[in-house]
XYZ file of C-alpha atoms in Angstrom:
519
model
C 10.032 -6.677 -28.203
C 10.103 -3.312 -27.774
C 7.369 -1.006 -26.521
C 8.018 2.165 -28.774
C 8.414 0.048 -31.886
C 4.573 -0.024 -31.581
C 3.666 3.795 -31.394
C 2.954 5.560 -34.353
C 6.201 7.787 -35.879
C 7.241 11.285 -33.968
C 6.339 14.468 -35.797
C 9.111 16.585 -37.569
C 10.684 19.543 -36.227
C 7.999 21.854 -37.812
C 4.783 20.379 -35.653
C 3.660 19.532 -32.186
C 0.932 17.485 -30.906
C -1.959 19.340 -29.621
C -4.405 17.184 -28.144
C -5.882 13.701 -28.683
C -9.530 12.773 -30.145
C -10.869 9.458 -31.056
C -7.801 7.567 -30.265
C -5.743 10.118 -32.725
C -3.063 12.699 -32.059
C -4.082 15.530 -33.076
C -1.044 17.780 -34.591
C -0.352 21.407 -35.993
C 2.431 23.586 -36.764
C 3.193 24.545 -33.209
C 2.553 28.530 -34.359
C -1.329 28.667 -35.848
C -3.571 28.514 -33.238
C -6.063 25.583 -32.153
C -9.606 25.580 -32.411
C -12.221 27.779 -31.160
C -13.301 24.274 -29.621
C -10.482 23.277 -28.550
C -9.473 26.849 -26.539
C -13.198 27.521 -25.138
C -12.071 23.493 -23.300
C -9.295 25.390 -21.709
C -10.555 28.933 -21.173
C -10.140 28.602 -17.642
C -6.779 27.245 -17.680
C -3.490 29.579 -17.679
C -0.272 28.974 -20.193
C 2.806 30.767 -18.654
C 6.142 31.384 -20.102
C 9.184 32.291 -18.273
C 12.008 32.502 -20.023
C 15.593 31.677 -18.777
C 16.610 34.909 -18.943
C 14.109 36.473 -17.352
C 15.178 34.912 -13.997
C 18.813 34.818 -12.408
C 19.608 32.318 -9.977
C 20.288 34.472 -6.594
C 23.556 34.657 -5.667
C 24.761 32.953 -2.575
C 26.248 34.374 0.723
C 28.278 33.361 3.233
C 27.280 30.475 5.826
C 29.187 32.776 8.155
C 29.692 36.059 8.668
C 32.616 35.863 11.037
C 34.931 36.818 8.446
C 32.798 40.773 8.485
C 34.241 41.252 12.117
C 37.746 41.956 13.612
C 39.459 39.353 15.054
C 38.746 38.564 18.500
C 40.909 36.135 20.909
C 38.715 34.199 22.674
C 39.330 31.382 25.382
C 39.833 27.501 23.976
C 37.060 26.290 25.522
C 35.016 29.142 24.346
C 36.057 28.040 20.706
C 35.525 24.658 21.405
C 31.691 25.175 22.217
C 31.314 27.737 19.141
C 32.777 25.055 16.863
C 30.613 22.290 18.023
C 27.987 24.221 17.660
C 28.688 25.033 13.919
C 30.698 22.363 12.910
C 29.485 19.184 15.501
C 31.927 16.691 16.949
C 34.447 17.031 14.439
C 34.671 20.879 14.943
C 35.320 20.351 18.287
C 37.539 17.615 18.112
C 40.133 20.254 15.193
C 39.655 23.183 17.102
C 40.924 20.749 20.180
C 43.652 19.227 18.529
C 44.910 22.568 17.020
C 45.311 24.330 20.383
C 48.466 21.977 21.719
C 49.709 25.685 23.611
C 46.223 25.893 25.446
C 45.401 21.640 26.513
C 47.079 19.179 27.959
C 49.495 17.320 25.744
C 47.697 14.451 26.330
C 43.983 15.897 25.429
C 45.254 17.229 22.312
C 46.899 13.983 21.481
C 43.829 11.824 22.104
C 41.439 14.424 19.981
C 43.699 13.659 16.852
C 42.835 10.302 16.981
C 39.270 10.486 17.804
C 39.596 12.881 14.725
C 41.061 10.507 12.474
C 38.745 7.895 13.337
C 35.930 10.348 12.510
C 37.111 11.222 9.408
C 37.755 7.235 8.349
C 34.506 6.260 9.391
C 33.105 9.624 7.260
C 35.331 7.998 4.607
C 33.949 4.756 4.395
C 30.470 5.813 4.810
C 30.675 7.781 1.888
C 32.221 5.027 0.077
C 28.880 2.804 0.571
C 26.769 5.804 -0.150
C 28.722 8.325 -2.701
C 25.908 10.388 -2.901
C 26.643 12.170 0.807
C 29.755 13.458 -0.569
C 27.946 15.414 -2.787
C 27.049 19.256 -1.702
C 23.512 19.882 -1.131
C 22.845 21.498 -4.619
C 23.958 18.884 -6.589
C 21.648 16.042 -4.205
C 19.027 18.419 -5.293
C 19.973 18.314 -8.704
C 20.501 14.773 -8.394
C 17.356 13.909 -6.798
C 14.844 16.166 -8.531
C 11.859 14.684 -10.630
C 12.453 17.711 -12.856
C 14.938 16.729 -16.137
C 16.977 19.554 -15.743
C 16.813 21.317 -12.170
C 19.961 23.243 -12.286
C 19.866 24.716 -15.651
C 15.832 25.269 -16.532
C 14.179 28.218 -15.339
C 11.064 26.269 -13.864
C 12.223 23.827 -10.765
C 8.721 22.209 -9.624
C 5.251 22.149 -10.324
C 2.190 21.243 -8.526
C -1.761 21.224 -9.528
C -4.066 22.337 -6.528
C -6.058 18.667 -6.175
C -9.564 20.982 -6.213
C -8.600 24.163 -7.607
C -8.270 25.208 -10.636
C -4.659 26.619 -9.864
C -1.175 25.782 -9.837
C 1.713 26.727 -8.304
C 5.337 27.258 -10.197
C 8.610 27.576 -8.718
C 11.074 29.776 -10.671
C 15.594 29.239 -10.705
C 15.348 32.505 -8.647
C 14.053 30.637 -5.487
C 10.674 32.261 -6.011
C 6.758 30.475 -6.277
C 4.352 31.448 -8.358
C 0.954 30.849 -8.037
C -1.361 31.057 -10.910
C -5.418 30.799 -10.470
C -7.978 30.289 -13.092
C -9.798 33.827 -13.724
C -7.868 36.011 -11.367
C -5.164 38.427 -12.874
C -3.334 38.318 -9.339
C -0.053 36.069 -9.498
C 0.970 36.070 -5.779
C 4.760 35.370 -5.451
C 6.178 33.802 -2.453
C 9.422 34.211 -1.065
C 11.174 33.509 1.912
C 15.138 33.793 3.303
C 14.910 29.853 3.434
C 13.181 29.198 -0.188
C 16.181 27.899 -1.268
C 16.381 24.647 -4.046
C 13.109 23.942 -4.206
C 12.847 20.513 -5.159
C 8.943 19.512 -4.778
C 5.835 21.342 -4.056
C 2.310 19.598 -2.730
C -1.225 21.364 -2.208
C -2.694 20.607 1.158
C -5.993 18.464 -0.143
C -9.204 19.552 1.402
C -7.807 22.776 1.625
C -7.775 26.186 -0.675
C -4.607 27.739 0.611
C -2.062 25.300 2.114
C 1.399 24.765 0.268
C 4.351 22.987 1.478
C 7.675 23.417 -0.361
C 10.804 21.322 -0.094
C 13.854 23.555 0.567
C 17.238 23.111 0.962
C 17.112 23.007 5.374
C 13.540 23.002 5.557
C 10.144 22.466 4.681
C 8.104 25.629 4.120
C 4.659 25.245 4.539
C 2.860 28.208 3.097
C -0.615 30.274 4.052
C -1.621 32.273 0.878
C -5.361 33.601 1.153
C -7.494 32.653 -2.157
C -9.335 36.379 -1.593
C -6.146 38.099 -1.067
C -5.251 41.055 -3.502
C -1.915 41.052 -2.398
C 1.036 39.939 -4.624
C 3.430 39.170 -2.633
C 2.673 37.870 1.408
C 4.746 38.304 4.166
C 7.530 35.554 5.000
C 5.229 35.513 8.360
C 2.342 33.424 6.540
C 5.073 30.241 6.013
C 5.489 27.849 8.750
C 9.348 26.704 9.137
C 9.202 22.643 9.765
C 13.047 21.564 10.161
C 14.458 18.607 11.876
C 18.150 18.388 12.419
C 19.748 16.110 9.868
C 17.274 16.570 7.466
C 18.519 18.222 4.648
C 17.973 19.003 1.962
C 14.379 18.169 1.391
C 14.277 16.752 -1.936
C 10.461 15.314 -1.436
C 6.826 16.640 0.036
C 3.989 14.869 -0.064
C 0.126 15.214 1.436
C -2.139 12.118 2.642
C -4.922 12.037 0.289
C -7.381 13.756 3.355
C -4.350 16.399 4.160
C -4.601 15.316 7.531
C -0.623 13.750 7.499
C 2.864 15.445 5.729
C 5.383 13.484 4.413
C 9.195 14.950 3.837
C 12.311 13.283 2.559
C 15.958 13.947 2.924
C 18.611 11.684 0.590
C 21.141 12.393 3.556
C 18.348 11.543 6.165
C 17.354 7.390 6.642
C 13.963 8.314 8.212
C 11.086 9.668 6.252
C 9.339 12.289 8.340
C 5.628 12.476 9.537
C 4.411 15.857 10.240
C 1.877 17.236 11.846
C 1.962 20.484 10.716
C -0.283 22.704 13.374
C 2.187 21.667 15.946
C 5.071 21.690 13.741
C 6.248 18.414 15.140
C 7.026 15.373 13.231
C 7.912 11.346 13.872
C 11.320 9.535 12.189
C 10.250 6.366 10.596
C 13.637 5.157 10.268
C 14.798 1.908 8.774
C 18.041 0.547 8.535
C 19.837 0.741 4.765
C 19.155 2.910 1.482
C 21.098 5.651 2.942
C 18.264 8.316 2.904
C 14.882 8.770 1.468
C 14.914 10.817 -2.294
C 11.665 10.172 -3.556
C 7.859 9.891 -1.894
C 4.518 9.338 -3.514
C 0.989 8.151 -1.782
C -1.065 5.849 -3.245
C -4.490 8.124 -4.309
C -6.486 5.719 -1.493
C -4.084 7.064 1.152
C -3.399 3.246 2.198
C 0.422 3.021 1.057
C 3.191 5.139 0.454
C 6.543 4.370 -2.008
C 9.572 5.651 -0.975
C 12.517 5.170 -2.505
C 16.492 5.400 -1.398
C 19.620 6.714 -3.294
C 20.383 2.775 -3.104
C 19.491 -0.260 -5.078
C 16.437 -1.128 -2.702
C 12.638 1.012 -2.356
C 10.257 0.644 0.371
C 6.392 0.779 0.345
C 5.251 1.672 3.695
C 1.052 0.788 5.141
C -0.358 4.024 6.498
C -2.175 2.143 9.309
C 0.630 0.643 11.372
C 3.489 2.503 9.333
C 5.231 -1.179 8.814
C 6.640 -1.429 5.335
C 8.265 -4.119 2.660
C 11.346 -3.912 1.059
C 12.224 -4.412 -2.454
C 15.639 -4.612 -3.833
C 16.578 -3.779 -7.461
C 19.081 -5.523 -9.752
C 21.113 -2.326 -11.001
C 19.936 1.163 -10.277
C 17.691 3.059 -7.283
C 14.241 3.677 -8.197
C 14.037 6.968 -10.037
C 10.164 7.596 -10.120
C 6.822 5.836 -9.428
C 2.745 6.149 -9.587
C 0.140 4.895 -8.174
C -3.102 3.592 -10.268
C -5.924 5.268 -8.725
C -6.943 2.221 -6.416
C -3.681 1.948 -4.833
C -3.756 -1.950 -6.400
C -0.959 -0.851 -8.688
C 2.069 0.652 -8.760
C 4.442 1.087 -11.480
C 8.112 2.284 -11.526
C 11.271 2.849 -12.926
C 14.657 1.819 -12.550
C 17.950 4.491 -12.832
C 20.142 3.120 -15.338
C 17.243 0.773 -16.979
C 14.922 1.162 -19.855
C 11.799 -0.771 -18.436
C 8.735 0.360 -16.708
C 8.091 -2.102 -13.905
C 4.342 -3.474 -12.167
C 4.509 -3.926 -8.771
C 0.759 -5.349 -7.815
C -1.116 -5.177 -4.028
C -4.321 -6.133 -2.551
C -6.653 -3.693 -1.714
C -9.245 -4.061 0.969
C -10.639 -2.107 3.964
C -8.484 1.020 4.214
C -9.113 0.937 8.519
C -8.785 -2.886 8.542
C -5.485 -3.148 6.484
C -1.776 -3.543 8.410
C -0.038 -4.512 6.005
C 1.657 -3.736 2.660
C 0.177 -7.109 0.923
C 2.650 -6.652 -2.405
C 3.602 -9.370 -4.729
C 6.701 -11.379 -4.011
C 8.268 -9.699 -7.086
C 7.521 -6.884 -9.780
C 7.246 -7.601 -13.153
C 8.313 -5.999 -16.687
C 5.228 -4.128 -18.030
C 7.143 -2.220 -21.174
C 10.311 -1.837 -22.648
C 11.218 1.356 -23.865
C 14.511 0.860 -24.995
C 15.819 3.274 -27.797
C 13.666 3.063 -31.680
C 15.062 4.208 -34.792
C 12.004 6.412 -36.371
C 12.395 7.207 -40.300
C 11.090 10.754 -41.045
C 10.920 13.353 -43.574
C 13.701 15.071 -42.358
C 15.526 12.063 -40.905
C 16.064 9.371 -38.603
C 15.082 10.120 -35.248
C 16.153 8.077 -31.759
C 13.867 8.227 -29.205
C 13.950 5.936 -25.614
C 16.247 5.079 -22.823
C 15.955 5.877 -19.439
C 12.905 7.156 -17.656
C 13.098 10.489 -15.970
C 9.299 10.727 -14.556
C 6.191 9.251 -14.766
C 2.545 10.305 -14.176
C -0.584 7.910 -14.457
C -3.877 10.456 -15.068
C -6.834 10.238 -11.917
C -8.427 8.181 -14.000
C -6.442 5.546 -14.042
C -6.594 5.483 -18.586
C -3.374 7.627 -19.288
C 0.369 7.105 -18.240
C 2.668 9.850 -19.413
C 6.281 8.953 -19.255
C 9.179 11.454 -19.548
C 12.298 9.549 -21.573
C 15.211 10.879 -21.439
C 16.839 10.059 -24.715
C 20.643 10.624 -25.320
C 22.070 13.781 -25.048
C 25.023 13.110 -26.796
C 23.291 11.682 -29.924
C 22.149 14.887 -32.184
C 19.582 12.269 -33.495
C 18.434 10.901 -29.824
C 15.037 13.395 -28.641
C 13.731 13.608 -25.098
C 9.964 13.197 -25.340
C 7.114 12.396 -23.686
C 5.394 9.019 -24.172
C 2.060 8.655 -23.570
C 0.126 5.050 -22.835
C -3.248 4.259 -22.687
C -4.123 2.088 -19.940
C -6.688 -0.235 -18.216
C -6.171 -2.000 -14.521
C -9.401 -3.671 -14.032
C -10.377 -6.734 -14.839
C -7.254 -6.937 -16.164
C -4.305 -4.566 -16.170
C -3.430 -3.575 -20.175
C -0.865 -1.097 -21.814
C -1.647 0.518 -25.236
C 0.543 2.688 -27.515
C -0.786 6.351 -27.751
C 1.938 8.545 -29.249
C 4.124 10.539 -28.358
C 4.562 14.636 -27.046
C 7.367 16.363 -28.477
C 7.799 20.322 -27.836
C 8.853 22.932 -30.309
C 12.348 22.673 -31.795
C 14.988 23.188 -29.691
C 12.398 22.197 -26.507
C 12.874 19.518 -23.976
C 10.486 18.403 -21.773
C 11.697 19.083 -17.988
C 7.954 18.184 -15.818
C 4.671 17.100 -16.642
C 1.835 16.324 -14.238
C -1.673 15.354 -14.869
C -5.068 17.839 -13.764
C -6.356 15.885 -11.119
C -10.020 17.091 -11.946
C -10.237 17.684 -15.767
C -13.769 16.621 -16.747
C -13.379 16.171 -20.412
C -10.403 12.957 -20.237
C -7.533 14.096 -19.035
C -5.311 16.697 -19.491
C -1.404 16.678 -19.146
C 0.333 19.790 -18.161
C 4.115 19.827 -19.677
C 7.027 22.217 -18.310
C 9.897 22.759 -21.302
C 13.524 23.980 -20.803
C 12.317 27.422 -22.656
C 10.131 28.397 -19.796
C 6.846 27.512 -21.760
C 3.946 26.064 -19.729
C 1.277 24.327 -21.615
C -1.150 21.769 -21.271
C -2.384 18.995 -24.004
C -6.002 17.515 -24.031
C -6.714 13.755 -24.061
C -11.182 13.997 -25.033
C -12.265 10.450 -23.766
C -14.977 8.674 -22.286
C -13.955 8.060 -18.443
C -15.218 3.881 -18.641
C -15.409 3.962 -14.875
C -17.330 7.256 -14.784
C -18.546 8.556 -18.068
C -19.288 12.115 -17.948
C -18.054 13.774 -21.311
C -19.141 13.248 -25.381
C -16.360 14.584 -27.713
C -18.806 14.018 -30.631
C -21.169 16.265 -29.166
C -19.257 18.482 -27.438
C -15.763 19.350 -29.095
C -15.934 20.597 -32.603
C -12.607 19.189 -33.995
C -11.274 19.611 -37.791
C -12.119 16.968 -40.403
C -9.088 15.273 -40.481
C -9.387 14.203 -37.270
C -12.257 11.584 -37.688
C -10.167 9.067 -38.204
C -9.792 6.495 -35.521
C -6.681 3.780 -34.912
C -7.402 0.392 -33.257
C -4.941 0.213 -30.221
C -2.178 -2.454 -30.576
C -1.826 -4.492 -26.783
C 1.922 -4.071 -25.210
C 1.150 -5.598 -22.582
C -1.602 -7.407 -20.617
C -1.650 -9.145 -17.183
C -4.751 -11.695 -15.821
């Protein structure tokens, strides 16, 4: 059966959701504003909007600029070395083959067939992997957890894991980087910000950002005490590695002491260690690059998945991994539950969330992945007819993104919907969850924006102390974040009843309806 048939109904066009209480969704008109309760909870918490035309994408120049000077003959083998250089082997091997008045017949004649056998084996690689035919925009595009990279305004989005502080990054290459309190929005920019694709806070660590560019990985410097509003180019280290690009994935070990980049075009998945700006290849064999990274919150294990049908999960100890293969589609997103025993994910082309489970033990003793032989189908959120007021609405299909809250009770999940159907919405479904002693997946509701929205990211505070609380980008340029007031079961530290002042209307409570539950 399916999952969504289980959730209560969307709203209409003419409300939103604005935060949950007592196992209810708590909804308004999307224009009166919430309670005095409910806005002292988030005081400290910025709402942004940047609209799509207040930022241009920057327009791009030349990869040369040979074409600014006057024409200079230079000598073949001259050439030859300035093509390689640019171009590589097969540079060399057309600028050879094209100078038949300046090489030996013979030289010429044997570079158009190493040429030809270049481009055929070029040709056939590409056939097994059509993705490195594609420029390095569109593998961006491609590649990106965000719903819409090419045509939102907002790119990527990243919570600081201590701060309260987050930093955005715009269509017009630029970051901005918005702190709780402080009325100064530094903006970062750099000649080689270009496609960001993923951002990640350096843990333990107020000032560290590292940005995943189109030929590099920018790791940025930005003092918290700093008045400035826009720093130098000169506080951003350049990482690059030849090959390795574009960088469509960053992410920080849990103790910021390790950097992890990933190129679709690239088999190996990068370590870094950033103060020496050197890095180790893990390289395996197959996949045909590395799109998408995320560490398990314990630091022990790391998913990484390929533009192919098969995902790795690599053991931070002895950097060995396991290999699983998928029936259709590559793996489009994953999370981690906040053990590192769990890890859910979802299939391109599929409309199930899958449970891949592992054993956790000593992180310094553990070499080895330890997953389960196979992963199994947690929910099915294939496409629902809902009956409204004003009409039949479609929601489900594929999954875009997913993000499981820090403590391990909420799982947000971005579904795409049809774009084609005027009735099909892309919304954001939100489960409750349990893992321990046994792992459990509840209907919540569901997180629609205002009409005309879609939801493009979403990520989770890592440090809210009231629940949780969801942060949600939307193809208008509106940043906002929605509540979830709950008890943490493993670590209660927060009393709606006697803290939140909520209206009437919401004292009602729901019992949750099981989708799922595993022994």
């Amino acid at each position: 059966m399916c999952s969504l048939n289980l959730f209560p109904p969307p709203l209409d066009q003419d409300h939103v959701p604005l935060y949950e209480f007592n196992n209810v969704m708590i909804s308004g008109n999307g224009f009166d504003c919430p309670p005095a309760s409910f806005q002292s909870a988030l005081i400290n918490i910025p709402e942004v909007t940047i609209p799509v035309d207040a930022v241009k994408a920057p327009g791009r120049m030349e990869l040369s600029s040979k074409t600014a000077f006057i024409h200079h003959k230079e000598g073949i083998w001259k050439r030859c070395l300035n093509a390689w250089h640019n171009v590589g082997l097969a540079g060399f091997l057309e600028e050879t083959s094209n100078s038949k008045e300046e090489v030996p017949p013979w030289l010429c004649q044997m570079a158009r067939c190493s040429l030809a056998v270049c481009r055929w084996l070029s040709s056939f690689h590409g056939s097994l992997f059509p993705h490195l035919t594609m420029k390095s925009e569109d593998l961006t595009a491609e590649f990106s957890q965000a719903f819409d990279w090419a045509g939102c305004s907002l790119r990527a989005f990243t919570w600081h894991p201590h701060a309260n502080k987050f930093a955005l990054a715009l269509l017009d290459d630029s970051i901005r980087v918005y702190t709780a309190e402080s009325p100064t929005i530094p903006t970062l920019k750099h000649r080689l910000q270009k496609d960001v694709a993923s951002m990640a806070w350096k843990p333990m660590c107020a000032s560290v950002l590292a940005v995943a560019c189109q030929s590099c990985v920018l790791v940025w410097h930005v003092d918290p005490t700093s008045l400035s509003t826009r720093p130098s180019s000169g506080c951003a280290q350049v990482l690059s590695h030849p090959g390795h690009s574009p960088v469509t994935s960053v992410c920080w070990s849990p103790k910021g002491g390790v950097l992890l980049s990933a190129s679709p075009v690239d088999t190996a998945m990068l370590v870094w260690d950033v103060p020496t700006e050197s890095c180790i290849p893990l390289q395996r064999v197959g996949g045909g690059g590395v799109t998408f990274l995320s560490w398990s919150p314990d630091g022990s294990k790391v998913l990484a998945a390929t533009p192919s049908s098969v995902f790795r999960v690599w053991e931070t100890q002895m950097w060995t991994c396991e290999r699983w293969p998928t029936l259709q589609g590559r793996c489009q997103t994953g999370c981690w539950s906040p053990d590192g025993s769990r890890l859910l994910f979802a299939v391109k082309g599929e409309s199930v969330i899958y449970s891949l489970s592992f054993s956790v033990t000593d992180g310094e003793t553990q070499a080895c992945v330890g997953g389960s032989q196979s992963a199994s189908v947690v929910a099915d959120v294939s496409e629902v007819v809902f009956t409204t007021q004003t009409g039949d609405i479609r929601i489900g299909g594929e999954i875009q993104s997913m993000s499981w809250d820090p403590s391990g009770e909420r799982l947000a999940v971005l579904l795409k919907g049809n774009a084609e159907d005027m009735e099909s919405q892309s919304v954001i479904a939100v489960f409750r969850t349990r893992n321990s002693p046994i792992f459990e997946l509840l209907p919540c509701g569901f997180i629609q924006g205002k009409k005309g929205e879609i939801p493009q990211l979403f990520q989770f505070h890592p440090s809210f102390q009231k629940g949780a609380l969801l942060t949600k980008l939307w193809s208008s340029g509106r940043v906002d974040h929605f509540p979830f007031y709950f008890v943490n079961a493993q670590c209660p530290r927060f009393s709606p009843e006697s803290s939140v002042l909520l209206p009437g209307n919401a004292t009602s409570t729901s019992k949750p309806r099981t989708l799922f539950t595993e022994t």
